[in-house]
Tab-separated table of C-alpha atoms in Angstrom:
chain	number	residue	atom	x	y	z
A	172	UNK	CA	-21.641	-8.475	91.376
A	173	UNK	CA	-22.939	-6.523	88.519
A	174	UNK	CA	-26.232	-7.688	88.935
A	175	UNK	CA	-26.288	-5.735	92.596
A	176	UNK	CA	-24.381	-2.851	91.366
A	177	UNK	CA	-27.320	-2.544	88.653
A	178	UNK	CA	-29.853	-2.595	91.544
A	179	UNK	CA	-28.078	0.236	93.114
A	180	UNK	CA	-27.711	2.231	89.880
A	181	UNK	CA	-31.497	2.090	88.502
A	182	UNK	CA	-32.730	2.655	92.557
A	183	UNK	CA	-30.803	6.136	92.265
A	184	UNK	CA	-31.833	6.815	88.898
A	185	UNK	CA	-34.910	5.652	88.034
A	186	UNK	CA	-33.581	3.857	84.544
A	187	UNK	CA	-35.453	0.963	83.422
A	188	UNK	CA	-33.771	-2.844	84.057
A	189	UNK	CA	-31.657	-3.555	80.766
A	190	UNK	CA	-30.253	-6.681	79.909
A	191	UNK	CA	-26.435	-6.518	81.410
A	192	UNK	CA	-23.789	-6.186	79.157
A	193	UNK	CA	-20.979	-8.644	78.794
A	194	UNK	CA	-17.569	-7.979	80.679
A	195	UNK	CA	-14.647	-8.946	79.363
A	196	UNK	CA	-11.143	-8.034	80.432
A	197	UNK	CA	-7.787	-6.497	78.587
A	198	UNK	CA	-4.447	-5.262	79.163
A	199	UNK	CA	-3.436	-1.999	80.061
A	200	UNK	CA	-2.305	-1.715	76.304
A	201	UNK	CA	-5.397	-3.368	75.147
A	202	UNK	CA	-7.930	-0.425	77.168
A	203	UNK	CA	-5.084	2.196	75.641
A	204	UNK	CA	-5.955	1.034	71.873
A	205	UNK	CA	-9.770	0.915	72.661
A	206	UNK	CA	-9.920	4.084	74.312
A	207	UNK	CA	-7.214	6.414	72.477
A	208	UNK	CA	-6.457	4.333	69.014
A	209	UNK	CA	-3.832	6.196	67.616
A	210	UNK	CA	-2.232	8.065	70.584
A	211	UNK	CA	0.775	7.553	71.990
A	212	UNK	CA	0.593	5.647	75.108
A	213	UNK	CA	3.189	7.363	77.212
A	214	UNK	CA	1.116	10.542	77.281
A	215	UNK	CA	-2.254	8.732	78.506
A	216	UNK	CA	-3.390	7.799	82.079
A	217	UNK	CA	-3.881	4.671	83.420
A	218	UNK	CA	-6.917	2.837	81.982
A	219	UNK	CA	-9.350	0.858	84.528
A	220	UNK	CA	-12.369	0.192	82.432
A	221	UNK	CA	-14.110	1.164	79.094
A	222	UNK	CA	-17.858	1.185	77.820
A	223	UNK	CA	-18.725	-0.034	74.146
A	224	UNK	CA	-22.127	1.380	73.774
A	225	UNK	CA	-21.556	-0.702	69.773
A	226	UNK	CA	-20.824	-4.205	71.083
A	227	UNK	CA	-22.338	-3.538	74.640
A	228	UNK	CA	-19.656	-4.923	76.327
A	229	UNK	CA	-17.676	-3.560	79.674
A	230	UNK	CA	-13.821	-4.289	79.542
A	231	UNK	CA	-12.049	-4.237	82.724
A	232	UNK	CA	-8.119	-4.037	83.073
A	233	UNK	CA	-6.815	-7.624	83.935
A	234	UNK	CA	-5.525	-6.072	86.565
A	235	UNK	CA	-8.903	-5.654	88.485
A	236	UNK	CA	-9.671	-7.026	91.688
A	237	UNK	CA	-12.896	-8.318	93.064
A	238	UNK	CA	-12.167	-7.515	96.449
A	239	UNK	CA	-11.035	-3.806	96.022
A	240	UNK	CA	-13.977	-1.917	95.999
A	241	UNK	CA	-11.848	0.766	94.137
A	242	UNK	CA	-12.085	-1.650	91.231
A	243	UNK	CA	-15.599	-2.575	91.801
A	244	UNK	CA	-16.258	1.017	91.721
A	245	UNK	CA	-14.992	1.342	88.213
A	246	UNK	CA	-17.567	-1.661	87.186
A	247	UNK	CA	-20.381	0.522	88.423
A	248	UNK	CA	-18.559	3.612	86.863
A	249	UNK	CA	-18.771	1.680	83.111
A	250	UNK	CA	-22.496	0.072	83.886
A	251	UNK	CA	-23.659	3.487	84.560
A	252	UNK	CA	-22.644	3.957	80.710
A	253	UNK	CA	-24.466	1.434	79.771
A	254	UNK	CA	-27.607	2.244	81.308
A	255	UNK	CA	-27.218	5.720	80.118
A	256	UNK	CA	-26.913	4.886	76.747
A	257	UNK	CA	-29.495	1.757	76.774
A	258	UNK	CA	-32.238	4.386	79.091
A	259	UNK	CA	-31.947	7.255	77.382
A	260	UNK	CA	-32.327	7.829	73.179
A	261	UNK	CA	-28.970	9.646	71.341
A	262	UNK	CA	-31.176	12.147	70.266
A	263	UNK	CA	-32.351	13.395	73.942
A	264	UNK	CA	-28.257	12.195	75.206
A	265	UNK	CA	-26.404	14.604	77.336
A	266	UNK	CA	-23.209	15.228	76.343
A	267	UNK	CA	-20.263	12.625	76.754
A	268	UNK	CA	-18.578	15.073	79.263
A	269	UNK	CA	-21.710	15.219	81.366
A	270	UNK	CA	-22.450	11.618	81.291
A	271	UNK	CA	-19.100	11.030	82.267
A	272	UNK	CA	-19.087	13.612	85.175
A	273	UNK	CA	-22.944	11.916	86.227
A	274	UNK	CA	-20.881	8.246	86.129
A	275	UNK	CA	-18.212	10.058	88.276
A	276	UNK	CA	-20.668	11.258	90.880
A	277	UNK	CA	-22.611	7.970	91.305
A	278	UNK	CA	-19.017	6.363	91.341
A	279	UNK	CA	-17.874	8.227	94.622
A	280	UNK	CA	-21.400	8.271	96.193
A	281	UNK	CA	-20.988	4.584	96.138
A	282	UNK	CA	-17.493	4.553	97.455
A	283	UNK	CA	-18.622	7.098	100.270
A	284	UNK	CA	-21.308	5.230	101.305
A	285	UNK	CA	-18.774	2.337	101.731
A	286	UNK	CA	-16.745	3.958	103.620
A	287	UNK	CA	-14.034	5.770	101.327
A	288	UNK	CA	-14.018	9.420	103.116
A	289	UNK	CA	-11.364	10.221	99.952
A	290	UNK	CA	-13.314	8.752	97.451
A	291	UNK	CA	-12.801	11.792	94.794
A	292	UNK	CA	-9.334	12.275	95.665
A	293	UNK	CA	-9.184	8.239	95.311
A	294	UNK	CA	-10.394	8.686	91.653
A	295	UNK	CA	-8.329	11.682	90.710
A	296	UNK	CA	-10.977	13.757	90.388
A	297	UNK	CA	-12.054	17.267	92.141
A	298	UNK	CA	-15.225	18.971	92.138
A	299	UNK	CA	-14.039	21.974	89.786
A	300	UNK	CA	-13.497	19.050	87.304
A	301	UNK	CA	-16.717	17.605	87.952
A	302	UNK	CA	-18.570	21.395	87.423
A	303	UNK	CA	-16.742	21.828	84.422
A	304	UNK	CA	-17.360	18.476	82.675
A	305	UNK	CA	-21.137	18.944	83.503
A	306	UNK	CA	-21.999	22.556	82.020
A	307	UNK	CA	-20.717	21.407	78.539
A	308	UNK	CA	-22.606	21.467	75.799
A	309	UNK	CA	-23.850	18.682	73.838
């Protein structure tokens, strides 16, 4: 599976093959701690994957599903991450929020091409968000 999704991510953005990363899977809790150490976890959203550029490793949420292609879409979502950060040097590195917002837009291209009409709406997202995220500064 993450070998196709690759395919589709480096055919829409030119980035060079990269060695995949491993993908490993934690808890709800476990994605809280990784992502937000330190915050309380009543006040944070729910968690479906995470990118660690440091170990290269994807984490899904146990909870993911191989037949939703919601979830699948969050494996692209954290592989475009990692080509981002393995294709491109820190120095010449947009910033996080615009990387995020560039993961977001492949993310619902791919659902939209699947078929998800809502796709944006599906990942809580809108395109004021998306405009936002991508004009800030590094």
């Amino acid at each position: 599976m993450a070998d196709t999704l690759s395919g589709w991510i480096i055919e829409r953005t030119g980035y060079s093959e990269t060695e995949l990363p491993d993908i490993q899977f934690k808890s709800q809790a476990g994605l809280e701690e990784l992502c937000f150490p330190g915050f309380s976890h009543d006040l944070l959203p729910s968690i479906r994957g995470a990118y660690d550029a440091r170990s290269v490793v994807v984490y899904l949420n146990t909870n993911f599903d191989s037949d939703s292609l919601l979830d699948i879409s969050y494996l692209l979502h954290e592989l475009v991450h990692h080509f981002q950060v393995q294709n491109v040097p820190s120095s010449n590195r947009a910033s996080k929020a615009v990387m995020e917002a560039r993961a977001l837009r492949m993310q619902a291209e791919w659902l939209e091409q699947r078929g998800l009409a809502d796709a944006m709406e599906q990942l809580g997202v809108d395109e004021k968000t998306l405009r936002m995220l991508e004009a800030s500064p590094r």
